[in-house]
PDB file of C-alpha atoms and ligand atoms in Angstrom:
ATOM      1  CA  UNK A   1       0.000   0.000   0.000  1.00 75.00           C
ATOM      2  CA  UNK A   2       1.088   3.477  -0.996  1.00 90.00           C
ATOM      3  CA  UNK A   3       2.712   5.242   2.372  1.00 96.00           C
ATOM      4  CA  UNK A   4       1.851   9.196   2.594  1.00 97.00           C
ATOM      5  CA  UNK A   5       4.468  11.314   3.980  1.00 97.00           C
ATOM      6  CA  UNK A   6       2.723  14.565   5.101  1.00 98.00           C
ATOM      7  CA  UNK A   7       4.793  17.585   5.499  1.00 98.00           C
ATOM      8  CA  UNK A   8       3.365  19.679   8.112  1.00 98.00           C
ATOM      9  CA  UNK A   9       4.874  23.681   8.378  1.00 98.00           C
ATOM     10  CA  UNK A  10       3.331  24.627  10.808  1.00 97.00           C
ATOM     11  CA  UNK A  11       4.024  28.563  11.595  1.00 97.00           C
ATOM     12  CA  UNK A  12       6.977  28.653   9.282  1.00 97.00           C
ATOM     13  CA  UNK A  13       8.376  30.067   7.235  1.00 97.00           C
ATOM     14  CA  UNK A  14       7.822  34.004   7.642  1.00 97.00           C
ATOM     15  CA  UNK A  15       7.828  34.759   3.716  1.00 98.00           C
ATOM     16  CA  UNK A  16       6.484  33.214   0.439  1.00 97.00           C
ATOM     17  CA  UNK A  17       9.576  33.349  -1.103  1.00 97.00           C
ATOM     18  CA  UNK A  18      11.034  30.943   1.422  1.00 97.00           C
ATOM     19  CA  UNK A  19       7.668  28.840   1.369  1.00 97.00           C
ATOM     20  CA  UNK A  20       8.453  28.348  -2.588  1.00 96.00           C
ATOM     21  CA  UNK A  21      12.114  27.870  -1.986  1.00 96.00           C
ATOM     22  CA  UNK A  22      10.913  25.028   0.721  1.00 96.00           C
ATOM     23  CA  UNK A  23       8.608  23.760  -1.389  1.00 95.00           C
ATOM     24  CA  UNK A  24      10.781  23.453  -4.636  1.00 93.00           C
ATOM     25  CA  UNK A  25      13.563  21.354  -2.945  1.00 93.00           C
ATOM     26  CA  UNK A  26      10.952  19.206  -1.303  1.00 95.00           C
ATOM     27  CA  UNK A  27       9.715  18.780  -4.520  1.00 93.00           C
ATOM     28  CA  UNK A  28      12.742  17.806  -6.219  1.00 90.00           C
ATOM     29  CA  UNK A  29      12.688  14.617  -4.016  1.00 89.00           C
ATOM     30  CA  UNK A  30      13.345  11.502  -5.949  1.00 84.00           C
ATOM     31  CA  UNK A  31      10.526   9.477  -5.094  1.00 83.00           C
ATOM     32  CA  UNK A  32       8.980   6.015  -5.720  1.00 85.00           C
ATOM     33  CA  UNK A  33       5.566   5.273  -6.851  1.00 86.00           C
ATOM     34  CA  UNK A  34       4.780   3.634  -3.559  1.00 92.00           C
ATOM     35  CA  UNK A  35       5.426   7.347  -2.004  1.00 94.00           C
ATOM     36  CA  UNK A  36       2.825  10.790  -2.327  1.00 94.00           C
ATOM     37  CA  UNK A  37       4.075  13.779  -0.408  1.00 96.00           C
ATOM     38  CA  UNK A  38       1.956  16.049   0.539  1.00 97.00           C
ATOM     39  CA  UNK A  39       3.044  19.955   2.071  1.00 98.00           C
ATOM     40  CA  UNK A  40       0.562  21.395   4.158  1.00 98.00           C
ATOM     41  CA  UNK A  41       1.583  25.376   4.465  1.00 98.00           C
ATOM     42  CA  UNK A  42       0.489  28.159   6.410  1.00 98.00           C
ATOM     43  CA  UNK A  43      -2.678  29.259   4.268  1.00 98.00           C
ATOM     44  CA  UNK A  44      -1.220  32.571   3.340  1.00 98.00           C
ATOM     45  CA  UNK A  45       1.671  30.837   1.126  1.00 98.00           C
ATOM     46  CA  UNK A  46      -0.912  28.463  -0.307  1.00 98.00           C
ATOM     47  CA  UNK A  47      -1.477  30.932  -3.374  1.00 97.00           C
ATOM     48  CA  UNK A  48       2.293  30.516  -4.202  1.00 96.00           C
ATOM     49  CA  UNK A  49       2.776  27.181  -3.806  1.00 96.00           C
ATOM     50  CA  UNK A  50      -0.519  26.172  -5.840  1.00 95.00           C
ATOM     51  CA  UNK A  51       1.128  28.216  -8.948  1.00 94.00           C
ATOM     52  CA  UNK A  52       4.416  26.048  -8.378  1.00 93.00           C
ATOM     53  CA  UNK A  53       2.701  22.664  -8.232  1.00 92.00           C
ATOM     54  CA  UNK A  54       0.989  23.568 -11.713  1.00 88.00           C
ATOM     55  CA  UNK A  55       4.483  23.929 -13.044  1.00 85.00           C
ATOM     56  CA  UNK A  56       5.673  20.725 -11.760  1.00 79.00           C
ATOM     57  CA  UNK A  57       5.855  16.825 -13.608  1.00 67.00           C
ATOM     58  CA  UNK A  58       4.671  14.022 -11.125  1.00 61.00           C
ATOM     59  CA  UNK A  59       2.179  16.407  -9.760  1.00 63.00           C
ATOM     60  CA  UNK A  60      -0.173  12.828  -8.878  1.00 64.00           C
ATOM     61  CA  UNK A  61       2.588  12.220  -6.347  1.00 75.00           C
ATOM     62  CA  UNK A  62       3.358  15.876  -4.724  1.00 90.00           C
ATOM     63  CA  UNK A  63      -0.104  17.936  -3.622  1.00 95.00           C
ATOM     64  CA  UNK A  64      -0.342  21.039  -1.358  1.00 97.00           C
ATOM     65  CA  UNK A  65      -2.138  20.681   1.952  1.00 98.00           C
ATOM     66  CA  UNK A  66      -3.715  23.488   4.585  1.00 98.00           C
ATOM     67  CA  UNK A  67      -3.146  22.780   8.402  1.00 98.00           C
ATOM     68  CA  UNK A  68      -6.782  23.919   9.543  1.00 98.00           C
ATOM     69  CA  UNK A  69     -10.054  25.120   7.770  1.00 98.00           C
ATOM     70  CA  UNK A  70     -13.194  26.318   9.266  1.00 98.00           C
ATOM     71  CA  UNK A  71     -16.690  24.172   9.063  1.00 98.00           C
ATOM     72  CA  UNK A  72     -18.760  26.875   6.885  1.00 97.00           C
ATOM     73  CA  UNK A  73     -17.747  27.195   3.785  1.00 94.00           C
ATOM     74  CA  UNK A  74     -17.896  31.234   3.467  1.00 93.00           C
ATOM     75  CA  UNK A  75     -19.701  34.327   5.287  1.00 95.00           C
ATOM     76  CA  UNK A  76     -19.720  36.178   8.302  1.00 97.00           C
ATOM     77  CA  UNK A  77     -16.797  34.280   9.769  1.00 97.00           C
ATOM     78  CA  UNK A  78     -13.831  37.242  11.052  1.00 98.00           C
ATOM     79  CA  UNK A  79     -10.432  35.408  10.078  1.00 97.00           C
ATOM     80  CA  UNK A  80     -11.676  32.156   9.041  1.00 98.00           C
ATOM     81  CA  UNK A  81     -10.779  30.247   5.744  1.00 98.00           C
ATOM     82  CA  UNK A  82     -13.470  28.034   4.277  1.00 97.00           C
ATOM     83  CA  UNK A  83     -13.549  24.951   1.677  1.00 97.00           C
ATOM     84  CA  UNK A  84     -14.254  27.447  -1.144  1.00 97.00           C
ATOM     85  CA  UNK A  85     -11.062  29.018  -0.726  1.00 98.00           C
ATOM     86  CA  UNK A  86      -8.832  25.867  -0.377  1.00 98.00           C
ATOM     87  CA  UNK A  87     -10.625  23.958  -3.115  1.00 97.00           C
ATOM     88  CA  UNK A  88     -10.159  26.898  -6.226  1.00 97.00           C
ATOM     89  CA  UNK A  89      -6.237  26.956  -4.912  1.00 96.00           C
ATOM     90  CA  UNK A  90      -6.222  22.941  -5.393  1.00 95.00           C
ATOM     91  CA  UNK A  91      -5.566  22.396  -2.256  1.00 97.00           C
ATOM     92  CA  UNK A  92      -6.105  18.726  -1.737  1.00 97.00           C
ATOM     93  CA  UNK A  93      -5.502  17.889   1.925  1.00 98.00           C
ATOM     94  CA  UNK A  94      -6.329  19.641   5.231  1.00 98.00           C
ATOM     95  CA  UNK A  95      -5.458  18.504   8.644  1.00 98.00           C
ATOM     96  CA  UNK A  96      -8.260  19.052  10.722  1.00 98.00           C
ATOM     97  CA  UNK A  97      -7.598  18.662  14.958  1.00 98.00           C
ATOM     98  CA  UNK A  98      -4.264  18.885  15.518  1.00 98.00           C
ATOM     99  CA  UNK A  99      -3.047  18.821  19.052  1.00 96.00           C
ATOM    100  CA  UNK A 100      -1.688  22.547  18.659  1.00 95.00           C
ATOM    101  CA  UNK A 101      -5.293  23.782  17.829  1.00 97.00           C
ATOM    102  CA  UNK A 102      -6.989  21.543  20.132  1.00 97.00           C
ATOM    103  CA  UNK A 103      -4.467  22.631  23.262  1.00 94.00           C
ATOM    104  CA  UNK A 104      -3.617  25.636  22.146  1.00 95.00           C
ATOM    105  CA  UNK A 105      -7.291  26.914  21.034  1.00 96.00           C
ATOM    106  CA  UNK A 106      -9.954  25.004  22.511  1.00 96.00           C
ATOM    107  CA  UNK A 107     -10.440  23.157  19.722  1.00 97.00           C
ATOM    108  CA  UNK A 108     -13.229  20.610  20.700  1.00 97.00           C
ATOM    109  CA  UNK A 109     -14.104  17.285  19.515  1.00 97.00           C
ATOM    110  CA  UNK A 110     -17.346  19.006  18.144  1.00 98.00           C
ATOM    111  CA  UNK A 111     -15.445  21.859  16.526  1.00 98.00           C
ATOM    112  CA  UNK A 112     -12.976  19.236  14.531  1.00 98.00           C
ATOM    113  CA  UNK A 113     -15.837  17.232  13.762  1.00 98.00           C
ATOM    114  CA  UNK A 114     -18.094  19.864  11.802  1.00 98.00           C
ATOM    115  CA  UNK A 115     -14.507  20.570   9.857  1.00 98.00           C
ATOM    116  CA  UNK A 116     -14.224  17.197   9.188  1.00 98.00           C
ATOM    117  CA  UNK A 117     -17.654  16.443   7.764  1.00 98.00           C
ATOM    118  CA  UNK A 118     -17.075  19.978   5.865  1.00 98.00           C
ATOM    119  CA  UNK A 119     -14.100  18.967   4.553  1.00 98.00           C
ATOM    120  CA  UNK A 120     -15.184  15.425   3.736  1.00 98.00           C
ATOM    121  CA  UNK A 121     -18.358  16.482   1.996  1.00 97.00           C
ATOM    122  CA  UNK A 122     -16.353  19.213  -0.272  1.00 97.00           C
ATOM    123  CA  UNK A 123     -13.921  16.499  -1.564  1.00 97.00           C
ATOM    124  CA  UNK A 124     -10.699  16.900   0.241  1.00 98.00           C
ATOM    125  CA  UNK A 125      -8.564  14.405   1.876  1.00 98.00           C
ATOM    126  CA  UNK A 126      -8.743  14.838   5.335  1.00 98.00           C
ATOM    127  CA  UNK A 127      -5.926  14.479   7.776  1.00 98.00           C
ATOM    128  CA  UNK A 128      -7.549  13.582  11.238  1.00 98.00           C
ATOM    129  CA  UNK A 129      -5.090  13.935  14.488  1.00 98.00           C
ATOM    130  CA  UNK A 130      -5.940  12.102  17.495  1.00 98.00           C
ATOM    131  CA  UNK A 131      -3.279  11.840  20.349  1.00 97.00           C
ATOM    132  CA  UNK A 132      -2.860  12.012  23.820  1.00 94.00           C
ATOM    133  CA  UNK A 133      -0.788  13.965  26.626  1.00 92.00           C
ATOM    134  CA  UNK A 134       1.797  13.452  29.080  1.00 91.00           C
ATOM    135  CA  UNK A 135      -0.364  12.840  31.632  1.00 92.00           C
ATOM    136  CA  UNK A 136      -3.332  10.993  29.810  1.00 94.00           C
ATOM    137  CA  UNK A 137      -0.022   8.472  28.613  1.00 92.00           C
ATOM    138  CA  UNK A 138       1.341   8.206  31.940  1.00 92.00           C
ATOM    139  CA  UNK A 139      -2.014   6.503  33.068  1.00 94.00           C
ATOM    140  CA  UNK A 140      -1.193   3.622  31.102  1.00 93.00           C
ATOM    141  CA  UNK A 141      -2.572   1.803  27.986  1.00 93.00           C
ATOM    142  CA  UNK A 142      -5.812   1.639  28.895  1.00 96.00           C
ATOM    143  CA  UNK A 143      -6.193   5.417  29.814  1.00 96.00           C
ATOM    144  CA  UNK A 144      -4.923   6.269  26.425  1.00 95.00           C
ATOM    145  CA  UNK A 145      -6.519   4.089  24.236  1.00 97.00           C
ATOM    146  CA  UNK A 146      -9.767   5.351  26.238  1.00 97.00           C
ATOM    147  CA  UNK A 147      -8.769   8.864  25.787  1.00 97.00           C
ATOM    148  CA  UNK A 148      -8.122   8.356  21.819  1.00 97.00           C
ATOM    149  CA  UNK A 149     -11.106   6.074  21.368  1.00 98.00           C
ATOM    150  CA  UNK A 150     -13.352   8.855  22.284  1.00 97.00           C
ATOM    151  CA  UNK A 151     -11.056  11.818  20.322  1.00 98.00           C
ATOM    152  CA  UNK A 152     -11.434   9.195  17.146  1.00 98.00           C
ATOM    153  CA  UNK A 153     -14.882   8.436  17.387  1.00 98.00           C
ATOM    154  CA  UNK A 154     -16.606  11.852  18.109  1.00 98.00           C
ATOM    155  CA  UNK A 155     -14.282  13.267  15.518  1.00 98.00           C
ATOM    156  CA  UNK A 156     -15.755  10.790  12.680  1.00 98.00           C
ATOM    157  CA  UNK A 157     -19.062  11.242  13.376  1.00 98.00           C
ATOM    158  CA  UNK A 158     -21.595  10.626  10.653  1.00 97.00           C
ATOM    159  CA  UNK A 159     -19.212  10.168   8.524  1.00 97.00           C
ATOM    160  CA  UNK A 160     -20.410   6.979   7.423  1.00 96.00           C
ATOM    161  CA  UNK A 161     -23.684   8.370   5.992  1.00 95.00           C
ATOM    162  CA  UNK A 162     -21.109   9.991   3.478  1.00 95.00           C
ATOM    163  CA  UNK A 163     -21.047   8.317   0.159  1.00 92.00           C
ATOM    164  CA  UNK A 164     -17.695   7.788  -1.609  1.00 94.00           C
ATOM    165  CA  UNK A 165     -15.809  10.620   0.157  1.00 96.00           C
ATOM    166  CA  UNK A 166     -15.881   9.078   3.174  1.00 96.00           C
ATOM    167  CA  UNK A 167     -12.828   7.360   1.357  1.00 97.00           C
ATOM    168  CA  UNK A 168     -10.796  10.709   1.382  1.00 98.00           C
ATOM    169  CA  UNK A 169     -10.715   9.839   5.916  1.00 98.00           C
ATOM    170  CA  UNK A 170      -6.960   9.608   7.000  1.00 98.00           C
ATOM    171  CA  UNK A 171      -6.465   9.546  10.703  1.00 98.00           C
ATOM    172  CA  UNK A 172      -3.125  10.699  12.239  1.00 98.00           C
ATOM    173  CA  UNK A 173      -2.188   9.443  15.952  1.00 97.00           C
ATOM    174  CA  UNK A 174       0.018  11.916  17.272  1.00 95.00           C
ATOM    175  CA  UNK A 175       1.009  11.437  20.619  1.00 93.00           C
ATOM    176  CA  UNK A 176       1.281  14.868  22.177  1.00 89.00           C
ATOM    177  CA  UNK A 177       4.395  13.931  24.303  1.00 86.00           C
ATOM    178  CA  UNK A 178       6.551  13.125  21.441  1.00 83.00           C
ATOM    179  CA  UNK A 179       5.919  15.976  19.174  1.00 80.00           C
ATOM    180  CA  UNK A 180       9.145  18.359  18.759  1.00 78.00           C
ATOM    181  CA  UNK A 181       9.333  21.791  19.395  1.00 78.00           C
ATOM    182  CA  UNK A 182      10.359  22.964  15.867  1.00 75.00           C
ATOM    183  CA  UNK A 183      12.978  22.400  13.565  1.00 75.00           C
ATOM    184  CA  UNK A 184      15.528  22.833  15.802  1.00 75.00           C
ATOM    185  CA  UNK A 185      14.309  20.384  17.970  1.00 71.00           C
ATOM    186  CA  UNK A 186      15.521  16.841  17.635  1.00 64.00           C
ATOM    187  CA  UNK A 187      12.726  15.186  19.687  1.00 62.00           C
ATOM    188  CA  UNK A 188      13.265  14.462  23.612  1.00 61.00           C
ATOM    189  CA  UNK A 189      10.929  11.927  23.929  1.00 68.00           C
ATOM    190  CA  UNK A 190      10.061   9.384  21.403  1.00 73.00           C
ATOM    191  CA  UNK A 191       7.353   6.885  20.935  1.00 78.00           C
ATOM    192  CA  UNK A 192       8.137   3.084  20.148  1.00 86.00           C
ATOM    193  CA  UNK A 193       7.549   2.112  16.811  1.00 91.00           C
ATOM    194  CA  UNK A 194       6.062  -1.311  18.033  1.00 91.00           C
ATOM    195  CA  UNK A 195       3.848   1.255  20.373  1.00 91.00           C
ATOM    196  CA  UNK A 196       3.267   3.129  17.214  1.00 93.00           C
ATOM    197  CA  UNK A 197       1.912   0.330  15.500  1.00 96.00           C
ATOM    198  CA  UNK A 198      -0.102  -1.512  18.109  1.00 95.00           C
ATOM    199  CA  UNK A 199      -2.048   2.248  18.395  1.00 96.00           C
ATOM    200  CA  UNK A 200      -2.351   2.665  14.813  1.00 97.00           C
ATOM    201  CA  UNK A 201      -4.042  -0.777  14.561  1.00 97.00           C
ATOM    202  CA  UNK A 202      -5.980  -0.365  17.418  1.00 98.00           C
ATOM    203  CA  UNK A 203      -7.725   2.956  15.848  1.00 98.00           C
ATOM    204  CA  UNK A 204      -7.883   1.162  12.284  1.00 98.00           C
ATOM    205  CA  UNK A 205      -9.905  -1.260  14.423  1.00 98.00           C
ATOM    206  CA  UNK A 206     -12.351   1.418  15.706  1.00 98.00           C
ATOM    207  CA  UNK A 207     -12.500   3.263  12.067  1.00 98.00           C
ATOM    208  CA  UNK A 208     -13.387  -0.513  10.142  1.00 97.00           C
ATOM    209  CA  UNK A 209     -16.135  -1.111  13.078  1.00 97.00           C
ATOM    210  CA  UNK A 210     -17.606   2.296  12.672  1.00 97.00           C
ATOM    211  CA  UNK A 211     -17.030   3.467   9.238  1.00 97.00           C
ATOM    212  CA  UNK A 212     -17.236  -0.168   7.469  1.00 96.00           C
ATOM    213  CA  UNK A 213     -13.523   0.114   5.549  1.00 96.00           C
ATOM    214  CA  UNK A 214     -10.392   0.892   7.478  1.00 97.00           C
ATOM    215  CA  UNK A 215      -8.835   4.225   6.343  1.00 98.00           C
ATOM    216  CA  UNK A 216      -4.655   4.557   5.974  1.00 98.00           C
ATOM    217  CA  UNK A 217      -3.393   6.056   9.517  1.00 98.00           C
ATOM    218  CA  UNK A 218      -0.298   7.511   9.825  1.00 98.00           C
ATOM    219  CA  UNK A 219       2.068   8.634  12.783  1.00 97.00           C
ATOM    220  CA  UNK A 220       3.377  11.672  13.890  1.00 95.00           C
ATOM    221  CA  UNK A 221       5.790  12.615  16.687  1.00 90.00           C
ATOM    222  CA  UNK A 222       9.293  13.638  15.683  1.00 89.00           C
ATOM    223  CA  UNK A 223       9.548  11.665  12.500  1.00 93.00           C
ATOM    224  CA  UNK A 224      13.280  11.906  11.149  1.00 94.00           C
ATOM    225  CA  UNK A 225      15.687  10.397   9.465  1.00 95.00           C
ATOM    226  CA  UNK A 226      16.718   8.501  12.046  1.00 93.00           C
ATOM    227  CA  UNK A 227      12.940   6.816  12.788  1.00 94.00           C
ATOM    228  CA  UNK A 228      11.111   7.145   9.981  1.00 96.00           C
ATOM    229  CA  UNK A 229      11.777   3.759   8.424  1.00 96.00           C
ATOM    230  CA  UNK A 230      11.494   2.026  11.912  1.00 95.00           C
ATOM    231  CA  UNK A 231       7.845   3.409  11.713  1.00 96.00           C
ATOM    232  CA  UNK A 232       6.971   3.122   8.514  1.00 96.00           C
ATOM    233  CA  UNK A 233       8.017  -0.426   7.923  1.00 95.00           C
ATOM    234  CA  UNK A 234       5.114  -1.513   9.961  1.00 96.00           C
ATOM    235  CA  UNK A 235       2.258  -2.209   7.735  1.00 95.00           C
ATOM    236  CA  UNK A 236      -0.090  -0.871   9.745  1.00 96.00           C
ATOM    237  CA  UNK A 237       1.313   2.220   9.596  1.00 97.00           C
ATOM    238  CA  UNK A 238       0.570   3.995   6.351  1.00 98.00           C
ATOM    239  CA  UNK A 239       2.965   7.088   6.566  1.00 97.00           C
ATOM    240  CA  UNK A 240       4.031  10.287   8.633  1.00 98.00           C
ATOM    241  CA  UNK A 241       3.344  13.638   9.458  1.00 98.00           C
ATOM    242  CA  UNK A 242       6.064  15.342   9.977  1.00 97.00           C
ATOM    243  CA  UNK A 243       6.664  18.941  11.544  1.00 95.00           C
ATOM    244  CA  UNK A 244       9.924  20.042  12.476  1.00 93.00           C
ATOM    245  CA  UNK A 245      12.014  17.642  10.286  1.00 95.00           C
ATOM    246  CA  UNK A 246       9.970  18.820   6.988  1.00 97.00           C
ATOM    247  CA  UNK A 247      11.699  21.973   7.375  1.00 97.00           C
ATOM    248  CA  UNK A 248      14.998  20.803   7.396  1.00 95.00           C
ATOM    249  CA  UNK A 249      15.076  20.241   3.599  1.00 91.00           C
ATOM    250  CA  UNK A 250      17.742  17.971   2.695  1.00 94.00           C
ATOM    251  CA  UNK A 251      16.472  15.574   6.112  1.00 96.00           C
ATOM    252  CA  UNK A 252      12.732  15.421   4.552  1.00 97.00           C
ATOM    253  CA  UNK A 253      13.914  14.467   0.812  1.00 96.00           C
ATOM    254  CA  UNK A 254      16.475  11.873   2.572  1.00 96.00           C
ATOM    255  CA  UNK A 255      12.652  10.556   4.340  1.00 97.00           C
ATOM    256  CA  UNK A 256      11.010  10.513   0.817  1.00 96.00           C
ATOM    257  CA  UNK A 257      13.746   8.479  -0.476  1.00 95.00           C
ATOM    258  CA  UNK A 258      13.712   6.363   2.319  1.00 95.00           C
ATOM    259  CA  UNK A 259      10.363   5.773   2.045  1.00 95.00           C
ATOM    260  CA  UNK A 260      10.441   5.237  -1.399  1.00 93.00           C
ATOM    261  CA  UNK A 261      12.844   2.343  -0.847  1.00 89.00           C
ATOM    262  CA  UNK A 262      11.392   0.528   1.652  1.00 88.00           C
TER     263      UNK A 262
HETATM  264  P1  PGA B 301       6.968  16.912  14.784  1.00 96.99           P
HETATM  265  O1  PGA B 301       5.424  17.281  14.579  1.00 96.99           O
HETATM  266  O2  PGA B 301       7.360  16.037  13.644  1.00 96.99           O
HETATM  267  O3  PGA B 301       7.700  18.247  14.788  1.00 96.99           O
HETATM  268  O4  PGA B 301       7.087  16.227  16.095  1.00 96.99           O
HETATM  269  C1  PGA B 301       4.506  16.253  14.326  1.00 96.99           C
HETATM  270  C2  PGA B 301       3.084  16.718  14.486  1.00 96.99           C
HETATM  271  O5  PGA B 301       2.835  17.869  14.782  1.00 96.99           O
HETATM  272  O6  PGA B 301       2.189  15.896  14.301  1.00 96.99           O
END
């Protein structure tokens, strides 16, 4: 099965001529056809990188991405970006409920669920992050696969009654804990890949009970050159998101390769 490496920005970088700089090496990648990349930018570089994908051969494997997008698609809604707006710039994932936005903002389980039926219902591929904290993960297994469970299944709510886009569902588990603090951040804590695994097929057993199919799911938590084939090798894990190491440019084409070559 194809593995999706999902490049996510974050805040960075301050100017679109450094997004398309970014963006072009990461582009330049050699990649297999068992690998698509996907860069999820800040939305105001979006525009840019949208006119540099239309330049680019192998566009099927390389897509732009947005890192949030509100439920309504447009209106009276100060500061928000809706469908509309991602869809005429091609964007063609968003990642909806990251643990930033959720501990950061109050992001609820009822908030990231409107975006992703929103999302869903447009036609873009949906990146959904579940994940716990420190102290949820220091309760034990049970406590976080509790905690997760109930993250995972309010946030795919009626998604079932979808149609075919329910097929455009990819779940993320992100343990909060082992997410870096930026590029310059190697990681201080890091997840097992074999802990990895038995939580990405414990979701993909929640998401074939509820949704009838069992969409990819992919880690995230200081993914790097070091890790990412330890992950990845695992079949139940069906790629990475990856913050701070996507912006270290020559790292994150090394990961593609990598990838590519497993
Ligand atoms: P990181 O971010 O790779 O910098 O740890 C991952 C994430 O935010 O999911």
């Amino acid at each position: 099965m194809k593995k999706l490496l999902a490049a996510n920005w974050k805040e960075n970088p301050a100017t679109g001529a450094e997004a398309l700089r970014l963006f072009r090496v990461t582009a330049s990648a050699k990649r297999g056809k068992n690998v698509e990349v996907t860069v999820c930018a800040p939305f105001v570089h979006l525009e840019v990188l949208s006119r540099a994908l239309r330049k680019l051969d192998y566009k099927e494997r390389i897509s732009i991405g947005a890192q949030d997008m509100f439920w309504e698609d447009e209106g009276p809604y100060t500061g928000e970006i809706g469908l509309k707006m991602l869809k005429a710039l091609g964007v063609r994932y968003v990642i909806v409920g990251h643990s930033d936005r959720r501990r950061l903002l109050n992001e609820s389980n009822e908030m990231v669920n409107k975006k992703v039926l929103s999302a869903l219902a447009g036609g873009l591929r949906v990146i959904l992050c579940v994940g716990e904290s420190l102290a949820v993960h220091k309760r034990g297994v049970a406590a976080t696969r509790r905690f997760v469970k109930e993250q995972l299944v309010q946030g795919i709510s009626g998604v079932r009654r979808l149609g075919s886009n329910k097929r455009n569902l990819f779940v993320t588990y992100e343990p909060i804990w082992a997410i870096s603090k930026g590029p310059n951040d190697p990681g201080n804590l890091y997840d097992d890949p074999k802990n990895a695994a038995g939580m990405t097929s414990f979701l993909k057993g929640i998401l074939r009970k509820s949704l009838g199919f069992t969409p990819p799911v992919l880690y995230g938590g200081s993914a790097n050159i070091k890790n990412i084939a330890d992950y990845v090798q695992y079949k139940e894990i069906d790629g990475a998101l990856v913050g701070g190491a996507s912006l270290r440019e020559q790292e994150f084409k090394k990961m593609i390769s990598t990838v590519s070559n497993l």
